[in-house]
Coordinates of C-alpha atoms and ligand atoms in Angstrom, one line a residue:
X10 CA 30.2 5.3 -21.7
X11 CA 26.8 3.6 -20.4
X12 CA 26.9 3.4 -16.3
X13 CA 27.1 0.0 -14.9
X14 CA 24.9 -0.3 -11.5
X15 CA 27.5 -1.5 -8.9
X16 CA 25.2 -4.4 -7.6
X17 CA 25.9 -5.8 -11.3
X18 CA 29.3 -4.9 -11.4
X19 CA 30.1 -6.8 -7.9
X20 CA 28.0 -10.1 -9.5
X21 CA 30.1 -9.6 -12.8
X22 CA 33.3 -9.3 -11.7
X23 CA 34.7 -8.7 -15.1
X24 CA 38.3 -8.0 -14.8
X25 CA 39.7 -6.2 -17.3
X26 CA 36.8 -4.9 -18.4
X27 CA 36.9 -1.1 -18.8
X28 CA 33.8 0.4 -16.7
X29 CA 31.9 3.5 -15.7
X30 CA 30.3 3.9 -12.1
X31 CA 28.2 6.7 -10.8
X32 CA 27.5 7.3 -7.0
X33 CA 28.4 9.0 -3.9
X34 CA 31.0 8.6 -1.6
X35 CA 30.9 7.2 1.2
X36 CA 35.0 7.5 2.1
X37 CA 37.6 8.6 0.7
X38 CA 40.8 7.4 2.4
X39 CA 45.1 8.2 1.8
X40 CA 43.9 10.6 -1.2
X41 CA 44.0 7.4 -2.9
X42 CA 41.0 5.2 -2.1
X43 CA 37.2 6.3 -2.5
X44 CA 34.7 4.0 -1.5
X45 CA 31.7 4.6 -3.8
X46 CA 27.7 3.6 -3.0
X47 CA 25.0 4.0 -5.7
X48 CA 22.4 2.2 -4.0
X49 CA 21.2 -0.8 -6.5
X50 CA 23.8 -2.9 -3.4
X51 CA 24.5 -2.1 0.4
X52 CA 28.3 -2.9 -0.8
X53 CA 30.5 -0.1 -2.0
X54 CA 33.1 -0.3 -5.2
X55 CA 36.7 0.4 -4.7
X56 CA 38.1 3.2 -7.0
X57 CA 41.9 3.3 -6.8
X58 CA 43.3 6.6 -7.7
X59 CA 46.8 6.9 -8.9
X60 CA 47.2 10.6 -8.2
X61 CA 49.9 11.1 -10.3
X62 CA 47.5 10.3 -13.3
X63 CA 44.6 12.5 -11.8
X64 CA 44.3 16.4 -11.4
X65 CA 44.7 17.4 -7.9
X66 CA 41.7 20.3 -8.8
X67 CA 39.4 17.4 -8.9
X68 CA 40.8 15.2 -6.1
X69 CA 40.0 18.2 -3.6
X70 CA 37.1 18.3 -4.8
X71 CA 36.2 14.0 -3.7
X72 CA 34.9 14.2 -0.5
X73 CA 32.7 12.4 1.9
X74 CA 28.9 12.4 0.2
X75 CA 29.9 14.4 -2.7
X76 CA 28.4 12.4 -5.8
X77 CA 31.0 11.4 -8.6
X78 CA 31.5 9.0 -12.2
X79 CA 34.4 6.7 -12.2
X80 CA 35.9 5.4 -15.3
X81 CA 38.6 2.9 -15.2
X82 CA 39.6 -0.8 -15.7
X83 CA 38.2 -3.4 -13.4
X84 CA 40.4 -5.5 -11.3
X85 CA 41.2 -8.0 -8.5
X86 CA 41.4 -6.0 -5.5
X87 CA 44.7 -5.8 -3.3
X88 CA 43.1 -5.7 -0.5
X89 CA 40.9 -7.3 1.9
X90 CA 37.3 -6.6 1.9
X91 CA 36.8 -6.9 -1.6
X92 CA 36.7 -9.3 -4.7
X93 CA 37.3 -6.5 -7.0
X94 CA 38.3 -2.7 -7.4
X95 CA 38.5 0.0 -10.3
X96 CA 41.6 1.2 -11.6
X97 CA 40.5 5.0 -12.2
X98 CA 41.6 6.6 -15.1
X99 CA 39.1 9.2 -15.0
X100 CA 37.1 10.7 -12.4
X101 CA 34.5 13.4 -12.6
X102 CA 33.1 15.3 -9.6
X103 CA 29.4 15.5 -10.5
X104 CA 28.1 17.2 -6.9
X105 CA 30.5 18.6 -4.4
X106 CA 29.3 18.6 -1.0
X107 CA 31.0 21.0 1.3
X108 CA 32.8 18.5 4.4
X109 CA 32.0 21.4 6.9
X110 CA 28.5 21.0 6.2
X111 CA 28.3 17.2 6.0
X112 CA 30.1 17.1 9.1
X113 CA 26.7 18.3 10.6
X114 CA 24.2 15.6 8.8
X115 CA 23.5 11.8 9.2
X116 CA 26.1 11.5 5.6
X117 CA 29.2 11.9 8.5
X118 CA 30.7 8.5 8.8
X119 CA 30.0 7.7 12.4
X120 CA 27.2 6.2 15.0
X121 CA 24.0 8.5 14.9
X122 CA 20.9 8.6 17.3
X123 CA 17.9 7.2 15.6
X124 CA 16.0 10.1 16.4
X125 CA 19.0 12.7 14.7
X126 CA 18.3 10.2 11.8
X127 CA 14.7 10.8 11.8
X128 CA 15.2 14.9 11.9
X129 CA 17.2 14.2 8.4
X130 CA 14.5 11.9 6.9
X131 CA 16.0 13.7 3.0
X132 CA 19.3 12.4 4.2
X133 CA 19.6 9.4 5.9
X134 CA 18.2 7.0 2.2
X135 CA 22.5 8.0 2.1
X136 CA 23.1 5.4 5.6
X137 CA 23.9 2.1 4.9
X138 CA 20.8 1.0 7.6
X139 CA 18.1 3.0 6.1
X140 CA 19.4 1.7 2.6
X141 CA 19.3 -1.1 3.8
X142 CA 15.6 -0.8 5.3
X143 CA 14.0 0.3 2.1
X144 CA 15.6 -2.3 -0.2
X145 CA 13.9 -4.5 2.1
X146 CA 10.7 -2.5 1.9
X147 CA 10.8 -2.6 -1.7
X148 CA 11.3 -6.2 -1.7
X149 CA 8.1 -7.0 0.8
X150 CA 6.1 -4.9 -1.1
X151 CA 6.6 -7.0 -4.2
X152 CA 6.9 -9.9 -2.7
X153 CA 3.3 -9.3 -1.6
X154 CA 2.2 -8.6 -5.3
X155 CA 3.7 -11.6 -6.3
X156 CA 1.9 -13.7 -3.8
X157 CA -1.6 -12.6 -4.5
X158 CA -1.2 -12.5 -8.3
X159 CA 0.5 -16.1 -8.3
X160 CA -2.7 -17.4 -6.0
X161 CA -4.8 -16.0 -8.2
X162 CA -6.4 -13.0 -6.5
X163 CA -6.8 -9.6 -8.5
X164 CA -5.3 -6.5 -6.7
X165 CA -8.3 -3.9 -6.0
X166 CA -7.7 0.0 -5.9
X167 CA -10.1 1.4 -3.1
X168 CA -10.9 4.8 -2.7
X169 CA -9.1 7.0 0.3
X170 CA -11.2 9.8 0.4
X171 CA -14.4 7.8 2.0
X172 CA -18.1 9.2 3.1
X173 CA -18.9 6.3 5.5
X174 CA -17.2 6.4 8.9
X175 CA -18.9 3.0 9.4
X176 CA -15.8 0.6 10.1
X177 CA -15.0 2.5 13.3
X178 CA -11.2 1.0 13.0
X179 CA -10.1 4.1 14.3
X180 CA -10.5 8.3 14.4
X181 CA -10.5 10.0 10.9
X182 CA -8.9 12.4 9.7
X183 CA -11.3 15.1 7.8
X184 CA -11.6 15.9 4.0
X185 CA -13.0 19.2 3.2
X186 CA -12.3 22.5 1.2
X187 CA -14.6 24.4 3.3
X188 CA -13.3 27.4 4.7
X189 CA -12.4 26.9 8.3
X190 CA -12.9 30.3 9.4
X191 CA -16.0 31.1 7.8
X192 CA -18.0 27.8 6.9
X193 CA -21.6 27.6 5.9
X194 CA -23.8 27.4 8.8
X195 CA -27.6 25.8 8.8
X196 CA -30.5 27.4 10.7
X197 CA -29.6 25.5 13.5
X198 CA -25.6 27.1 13.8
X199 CA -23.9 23.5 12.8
X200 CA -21.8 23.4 9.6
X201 CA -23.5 22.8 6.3
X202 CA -21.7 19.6 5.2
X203 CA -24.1 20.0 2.2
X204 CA -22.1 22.8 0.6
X205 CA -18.7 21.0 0.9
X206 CA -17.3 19.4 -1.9
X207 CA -18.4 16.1 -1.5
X208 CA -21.9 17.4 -0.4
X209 CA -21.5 15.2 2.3
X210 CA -19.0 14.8 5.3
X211 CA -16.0 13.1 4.1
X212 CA -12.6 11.4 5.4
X213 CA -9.6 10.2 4.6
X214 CA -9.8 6.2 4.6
X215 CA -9.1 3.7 7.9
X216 CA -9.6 0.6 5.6
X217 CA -10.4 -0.7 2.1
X218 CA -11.8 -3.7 3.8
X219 CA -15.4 -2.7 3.2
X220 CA -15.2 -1.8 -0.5
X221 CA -13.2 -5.0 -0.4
X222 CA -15.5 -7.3 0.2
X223 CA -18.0 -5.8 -2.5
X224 CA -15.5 -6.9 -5.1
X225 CA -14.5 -9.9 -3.3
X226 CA -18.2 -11.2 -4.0
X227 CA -18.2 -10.8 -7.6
X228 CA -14.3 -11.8 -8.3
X229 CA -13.7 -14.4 -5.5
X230 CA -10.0 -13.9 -4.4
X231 CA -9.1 -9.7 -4.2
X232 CA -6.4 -7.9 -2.3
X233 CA -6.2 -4.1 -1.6
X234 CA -3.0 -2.8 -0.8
X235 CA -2.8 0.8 -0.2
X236 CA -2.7 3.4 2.3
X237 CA -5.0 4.5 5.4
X238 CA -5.2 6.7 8.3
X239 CA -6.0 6.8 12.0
X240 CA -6.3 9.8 14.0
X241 CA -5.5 8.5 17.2
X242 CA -3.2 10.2 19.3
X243 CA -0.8 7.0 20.0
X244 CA 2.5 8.0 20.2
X245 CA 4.4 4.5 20.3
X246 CA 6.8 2.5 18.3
X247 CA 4.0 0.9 16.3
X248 CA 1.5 2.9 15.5
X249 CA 1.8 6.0 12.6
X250 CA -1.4 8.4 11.2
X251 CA -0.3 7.5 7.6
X252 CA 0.5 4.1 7.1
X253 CA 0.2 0.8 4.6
X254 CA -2.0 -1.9 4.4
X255 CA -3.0 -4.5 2.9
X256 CA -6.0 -6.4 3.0
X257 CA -7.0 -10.0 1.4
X258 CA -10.6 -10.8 0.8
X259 CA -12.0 -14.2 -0.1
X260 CA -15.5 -15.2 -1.1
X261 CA -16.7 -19.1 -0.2
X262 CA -14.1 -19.2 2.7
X263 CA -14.2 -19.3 6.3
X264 CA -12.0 -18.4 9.4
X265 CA -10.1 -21.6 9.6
X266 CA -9.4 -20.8 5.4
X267 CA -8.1 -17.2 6.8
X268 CA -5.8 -18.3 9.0
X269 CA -4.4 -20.5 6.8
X270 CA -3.6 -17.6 4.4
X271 CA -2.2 -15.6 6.4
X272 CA -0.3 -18.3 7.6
X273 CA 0.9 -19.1 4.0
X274 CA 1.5 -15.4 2.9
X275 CA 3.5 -14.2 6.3
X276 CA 5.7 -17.3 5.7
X277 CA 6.3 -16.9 2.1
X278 CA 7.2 -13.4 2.2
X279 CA 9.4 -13.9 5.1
X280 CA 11.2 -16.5 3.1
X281 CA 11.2 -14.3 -0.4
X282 CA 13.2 -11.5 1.3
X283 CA 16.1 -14.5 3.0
X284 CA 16.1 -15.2 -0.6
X285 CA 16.6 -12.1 -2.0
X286 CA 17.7 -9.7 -0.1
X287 CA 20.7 -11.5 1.7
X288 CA 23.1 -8.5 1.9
X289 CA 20.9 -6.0 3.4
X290 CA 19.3 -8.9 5.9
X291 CA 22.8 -9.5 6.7
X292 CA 24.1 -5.9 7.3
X293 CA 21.0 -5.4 9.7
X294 CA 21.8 -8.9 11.5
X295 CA 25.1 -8.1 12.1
X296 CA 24.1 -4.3 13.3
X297 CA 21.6 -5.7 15.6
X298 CA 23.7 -8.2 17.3
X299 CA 26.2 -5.1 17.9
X300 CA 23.2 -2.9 18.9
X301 CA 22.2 -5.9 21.4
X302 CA 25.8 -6.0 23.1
X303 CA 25.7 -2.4 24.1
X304 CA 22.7 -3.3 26.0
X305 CA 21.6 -5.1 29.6
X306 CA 21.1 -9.3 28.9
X307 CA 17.0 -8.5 29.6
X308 CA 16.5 -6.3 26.5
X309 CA 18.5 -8.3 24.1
X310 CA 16.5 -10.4 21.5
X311 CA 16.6 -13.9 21.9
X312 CA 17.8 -15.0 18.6
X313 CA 19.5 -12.9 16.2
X314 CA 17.5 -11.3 13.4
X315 CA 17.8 -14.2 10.9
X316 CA 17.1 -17.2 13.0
X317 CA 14.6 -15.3 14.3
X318 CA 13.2 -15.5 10.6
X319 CA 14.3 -18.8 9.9
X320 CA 12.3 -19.7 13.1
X321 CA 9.3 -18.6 12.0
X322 CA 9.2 -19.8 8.5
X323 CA 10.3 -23.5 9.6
X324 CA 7.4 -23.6 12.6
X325 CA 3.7 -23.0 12.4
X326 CA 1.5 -20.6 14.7
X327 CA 0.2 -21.6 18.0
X328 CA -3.8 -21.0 17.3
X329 CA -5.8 -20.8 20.1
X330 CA -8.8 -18.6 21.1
X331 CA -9.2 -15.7 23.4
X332 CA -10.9 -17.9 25.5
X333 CA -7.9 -20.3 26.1
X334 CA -5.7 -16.9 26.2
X335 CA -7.9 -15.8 28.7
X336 CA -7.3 -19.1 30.7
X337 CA -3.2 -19.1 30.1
X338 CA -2.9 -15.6 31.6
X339 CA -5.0 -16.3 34.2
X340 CA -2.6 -19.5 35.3
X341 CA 0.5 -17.2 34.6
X342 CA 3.1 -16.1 37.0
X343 CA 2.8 -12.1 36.0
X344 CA -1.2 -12.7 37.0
X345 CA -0.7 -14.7 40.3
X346 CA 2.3 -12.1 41.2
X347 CA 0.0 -9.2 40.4
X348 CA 2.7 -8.2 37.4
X349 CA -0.1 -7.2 34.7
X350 CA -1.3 -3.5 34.7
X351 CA -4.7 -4.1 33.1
X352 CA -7.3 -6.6 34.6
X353 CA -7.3 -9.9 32.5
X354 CA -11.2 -11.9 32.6
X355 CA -13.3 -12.8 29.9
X356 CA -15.0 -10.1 28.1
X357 CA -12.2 -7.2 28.3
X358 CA -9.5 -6.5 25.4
X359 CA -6.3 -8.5 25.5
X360 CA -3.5 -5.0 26.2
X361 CA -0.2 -5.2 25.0
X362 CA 1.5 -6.7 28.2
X363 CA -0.8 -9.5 27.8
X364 CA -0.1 -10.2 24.1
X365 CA 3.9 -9.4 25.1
X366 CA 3.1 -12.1 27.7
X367 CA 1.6 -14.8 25.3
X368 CA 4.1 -14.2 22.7
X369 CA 7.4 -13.5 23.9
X370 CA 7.3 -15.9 27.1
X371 CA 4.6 -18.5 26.8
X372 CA 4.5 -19.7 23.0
X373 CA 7.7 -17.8 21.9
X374 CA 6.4 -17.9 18.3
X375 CA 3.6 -16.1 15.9
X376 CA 0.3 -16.8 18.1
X377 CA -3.0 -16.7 15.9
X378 CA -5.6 -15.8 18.7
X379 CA -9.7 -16.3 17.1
X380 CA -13.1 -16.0 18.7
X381 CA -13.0 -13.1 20.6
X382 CA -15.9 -11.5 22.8
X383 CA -18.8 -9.8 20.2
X384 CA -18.7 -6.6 22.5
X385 CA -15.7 -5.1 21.6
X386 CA -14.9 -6.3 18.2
X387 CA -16.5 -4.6 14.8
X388 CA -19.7 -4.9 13.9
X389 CA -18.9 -7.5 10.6
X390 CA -17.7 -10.3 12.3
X391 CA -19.1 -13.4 11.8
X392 CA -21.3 -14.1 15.1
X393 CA -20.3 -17.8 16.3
X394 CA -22.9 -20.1 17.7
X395 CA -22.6 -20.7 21.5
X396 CA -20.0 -22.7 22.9
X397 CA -20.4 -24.8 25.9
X398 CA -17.2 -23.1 28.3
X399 CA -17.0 -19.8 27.0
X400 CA -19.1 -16.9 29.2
X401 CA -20.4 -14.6 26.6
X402 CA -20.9 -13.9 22.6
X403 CA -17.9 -14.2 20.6
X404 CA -17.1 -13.9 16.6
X405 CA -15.3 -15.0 14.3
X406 CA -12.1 -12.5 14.4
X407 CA -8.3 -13.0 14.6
X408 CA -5.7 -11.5 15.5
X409 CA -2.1 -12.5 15.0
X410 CA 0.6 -11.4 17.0
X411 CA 4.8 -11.6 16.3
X412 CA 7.1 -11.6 18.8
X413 CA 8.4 -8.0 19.3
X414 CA 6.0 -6.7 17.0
X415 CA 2.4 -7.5 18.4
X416 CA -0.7 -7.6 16.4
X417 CA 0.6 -7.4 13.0
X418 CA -2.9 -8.9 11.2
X419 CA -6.4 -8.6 12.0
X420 CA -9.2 -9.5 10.5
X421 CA -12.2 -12.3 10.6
X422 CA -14.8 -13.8 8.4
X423 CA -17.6 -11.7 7.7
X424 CA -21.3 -11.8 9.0
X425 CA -22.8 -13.0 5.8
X426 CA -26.8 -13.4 6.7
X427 CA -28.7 -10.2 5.9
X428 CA -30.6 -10.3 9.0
X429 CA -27.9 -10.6 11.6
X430 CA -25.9 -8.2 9.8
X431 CA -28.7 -5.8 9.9
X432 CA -29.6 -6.3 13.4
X433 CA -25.5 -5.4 14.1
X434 CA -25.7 -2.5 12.4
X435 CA -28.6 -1.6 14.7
X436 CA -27.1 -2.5 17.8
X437 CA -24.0 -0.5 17.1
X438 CA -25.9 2.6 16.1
X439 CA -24.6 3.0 12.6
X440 CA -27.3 4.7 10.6
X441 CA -28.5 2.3 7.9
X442 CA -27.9 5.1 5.0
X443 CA -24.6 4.8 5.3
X444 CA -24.3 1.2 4.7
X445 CA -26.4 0.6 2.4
X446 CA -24.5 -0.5 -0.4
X447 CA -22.3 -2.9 2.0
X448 CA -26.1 -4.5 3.2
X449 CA -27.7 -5.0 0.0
X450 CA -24.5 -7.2 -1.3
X451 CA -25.8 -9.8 1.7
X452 CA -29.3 -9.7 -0.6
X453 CA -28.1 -10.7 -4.4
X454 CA -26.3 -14.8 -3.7
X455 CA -24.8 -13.7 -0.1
X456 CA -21.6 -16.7 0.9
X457 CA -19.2 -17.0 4.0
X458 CA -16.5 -14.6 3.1
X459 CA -13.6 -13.7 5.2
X460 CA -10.2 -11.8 4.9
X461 CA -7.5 -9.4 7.4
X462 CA -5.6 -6.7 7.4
X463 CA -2.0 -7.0 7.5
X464 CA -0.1 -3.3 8.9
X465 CA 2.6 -2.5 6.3
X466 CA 5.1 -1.1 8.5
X467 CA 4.7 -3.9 10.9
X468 CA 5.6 -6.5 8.3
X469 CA 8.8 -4.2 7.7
X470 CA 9.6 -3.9 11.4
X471 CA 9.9 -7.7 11.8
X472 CA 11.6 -8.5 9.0
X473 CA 14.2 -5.7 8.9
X474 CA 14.6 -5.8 13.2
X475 CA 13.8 -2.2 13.3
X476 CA 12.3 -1.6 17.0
X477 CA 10.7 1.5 15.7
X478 CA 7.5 1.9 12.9
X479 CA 9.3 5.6 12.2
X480 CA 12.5 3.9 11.1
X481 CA 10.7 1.9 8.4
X482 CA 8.7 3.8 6.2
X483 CA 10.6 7.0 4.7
X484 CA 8.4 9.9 5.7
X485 CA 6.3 9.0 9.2
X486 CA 3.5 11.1 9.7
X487 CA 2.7 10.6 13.3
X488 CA 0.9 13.7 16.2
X489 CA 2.4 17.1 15.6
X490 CA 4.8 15.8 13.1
X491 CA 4.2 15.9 9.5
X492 CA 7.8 17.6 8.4
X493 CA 9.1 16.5 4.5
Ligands
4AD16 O1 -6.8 -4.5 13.1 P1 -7.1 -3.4 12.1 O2 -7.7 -2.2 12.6 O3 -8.1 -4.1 11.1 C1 -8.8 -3.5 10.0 O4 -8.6 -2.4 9.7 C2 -9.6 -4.5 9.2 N1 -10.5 -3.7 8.4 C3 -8.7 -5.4 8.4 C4 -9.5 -6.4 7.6 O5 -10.1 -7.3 8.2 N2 -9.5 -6.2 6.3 O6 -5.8 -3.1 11.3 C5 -5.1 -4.1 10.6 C6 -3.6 -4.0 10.9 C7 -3.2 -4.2 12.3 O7 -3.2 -5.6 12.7 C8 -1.9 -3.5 12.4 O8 -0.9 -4.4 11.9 C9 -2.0 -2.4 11.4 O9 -3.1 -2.7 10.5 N3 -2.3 -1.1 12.0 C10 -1.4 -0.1 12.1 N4 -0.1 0.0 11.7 C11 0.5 1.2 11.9 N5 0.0 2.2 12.6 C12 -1.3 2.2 13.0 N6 -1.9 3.2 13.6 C13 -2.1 0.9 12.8 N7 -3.3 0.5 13.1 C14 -3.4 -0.7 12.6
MG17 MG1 -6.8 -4.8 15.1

């Protein structure tokens, strides 16, 4: 008999129709009832076993996690919690799993630390949060597809093993097949990158963004959405070595166009997964609010995970630029009361307490900050003509920061004129050779282009409520950890 996914079964509710279920269990209660889970649906099915009917060799062998098929009649449930059970009439143990042994993993019905979860990354897909979490994952990730192919932008494949280390986004992580105890040396004692594979230094990818832009000025609207890596040693909530992004770009558009992108996309993939994925948003909603109880009133969230959601889809971004932020913080209680770690004037990087600040207690929704100081922002942002009020160079960048996330997007338009460009590259002591290719697209029918990065995870943290980037992506890869 063909398997019916539960998720259908549950939407079906075909009573008495005669149905087979595979999954695992999740409990199995009074020898009687086993509560079953496939995955296609955070909700289990009811089996009902009459034992009399069944052979009690294969009832020992249903236990918690073990994986089993179902055959029986479908039909309104008894009890409470459920439309609809399944009146076994055959059960078949397909994996045993030894309760001793589950009794010691993340499978054992009962509240685990997040970090015991994380040590059982191969086990804890079986939870119903981490279920839960990459449904969701699933759904963002498509959601994002559908967005860019429905706009009209073609989704660009860009290479993660790169030779240029030109972005500077962040430290790279090496590519080589050269022998670490005995690599060729030249004359001078330094390694001959010559003889490695490549022929030429190589690392693993911190951005598509550059090759991005190449295609960007040949098919107008492109997206890249694939993985990159940073070598910094950050260990916090938010930042992994291995982790997804994805990155718009858009030829004959400007900053003002960008931010109204990423405006539009943030919002309509917020909204696709309170379409779609309803159960899990719930489940997670209802975990946090419990979560949220156990602790003191200042580290509760504000709003529960789906108004928070709501919120944002139903109001637009505060935009201002890092001038104005510069002038808000400087008014702000934190400031006058001496509260902020890091010095806040013109001309130094917002930190995280200051984007916490602007955020979480002064807007208390998305913030879209543009125009920041040239000197510490990369060397393809669009240089802005001076302002009248504002100290210093600035560019066309922005940054866009969600409550309880942070920066989440970044990205600017793109210095388009050959000769500023060029003089950039100059000033920031990248050698011409290795940007070449990205320079000469300036020469051949150059226009104001602009796209962003949008981090992955992040996008998964806000809309799942998870307070940690390792709890949203299966296998993190972060310092000294690189287990599964
Ligand atoms: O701000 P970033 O470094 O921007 C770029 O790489 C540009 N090339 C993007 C562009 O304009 N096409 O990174 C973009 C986003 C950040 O806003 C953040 O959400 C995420 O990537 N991100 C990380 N996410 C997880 N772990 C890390 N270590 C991250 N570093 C950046
Ligand atoms: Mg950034």
């Amino acid at each position: 008999m063909k398997r019916t996914e539960i998720k259908q079964l549950l939407a079906e509710e075909k009573i008495g129709a005669e149905v087979n279920v595979k999954g695992w269990v999740k409990a199995f209660r009074s020898n009687r009832f086993i509560q079953i889970n496939d995955g296609s649906t955070i909700k289990n099915i009811q089996a009902v076993v009459d034992f009399e009917k069944i052979d009690e060799s294969v009832l020992s062998k249903v236990s918690t996690a073990a994986a089993v098929s179902v055959t029986g009649n479908v039909v309104a449930s008894q009890g409470s919690g459920q439309s609809i059970e399944i009146e076994v009439s055959a059960i078949e143990v397909l994996g045993e799993a030894n309760p001793d042994e589950v009794s010691k993993t993340v499978m054992q019905p009962k509240k685990h630390s997040m970090e015991f979860l994380r040590e059982q990354a191969h086990l804890r897909f079986r939870t119903n949060t981490f279920g839960a979490v990459f449904r969701i994952r699933h759904a963002v990730a498509y959601a994002i597809h559908k967005y860019f192919n429905d706009n009209g932008y073609y989704y660009i494949h860009t290479p993660i093993v790169t030779g240029s280390d030109a972005e500077g986004a962040g430290e790279m992580f090496r590519v080589s097949t050269l022998d670490p105890k005995n690599p060729p040396l030249k004359d001078d004692g330094s390694v001959n990158w010559e003889e490695d594979f490549f022929g030429k230094e190589t690392n693993l990818t911190v951005s598509g963004q550059l090759e991005a832009e190449l295609a960007a000025l040949a098919l107008s609207k492109v997206y890249t959405f694939g993985p990159t890596f940073r070598a910094e040693n950050s260990n916090t909530a938010r930042h992994l070595a291995e982790f997804w992004m994805i990155e718009p770009e858009v030829a004959f558009a400007d900053i003002v166009d960008n931010m109204d992108l990423a405006e539009d996309f943030l919002t309509y993939v917020v909204k696709y997964i309170m379409e779609n994925n309803a159960d899990d948003l719930e489940f997670l909603n209802e975990r946090e609010v419990k979560e949220d109880s156990t602790k003191p009133q200042a580290e509760r969230n504000e709003m529960p995970l789906i108004e928070r959601l709501k919120f944002v889809v139903e109001n637009n971004f505060e935009r201002i630029t890092y001038t104005e932020a510069i002038n808000i913080l400087l008014n702000s209680k934190p400031y006058k009361k001496n509260k902020f770690k890091f010095p806040v004037e013109w001309g130094s990087d917002l930190q995280s307490e200051h984007e916490r600040f602007l955020v979480e207690k002064h807007f208390n929704k998305p913030v879209i900050i543009t125009d920041y100081p040239a000197s510490f922002k990369a060397f393809y942002m669009r240089l802005n003509e001076k302002k009248d009020g504002v100290p210093g160079d600035t560019v066309a960048a922005m940054d866009i920061l969600f409550p309880g996330i942070g920066e989440i997007i970044g990205g600017s338009q793109r210095e388009e004129r050959y000769d500023v460009l060029k003089q950039k590259i100059a000033e920031f002591n990248i050698p011409e050779e290795e940007l070449w290719w990205y320079l000469e697209t300036r020469k051949f029918g150059t226009v104001p282009h602009a796209g962003f990065g949008l981090g992955f995870e992040r996008m998964v943290m806000f809309v799942t409520g998870m307070t940690n980037i390792r709890d949203v992506i299966p296998f993190p890869r972060t310092p000294k950890k690189a287990e599964f």
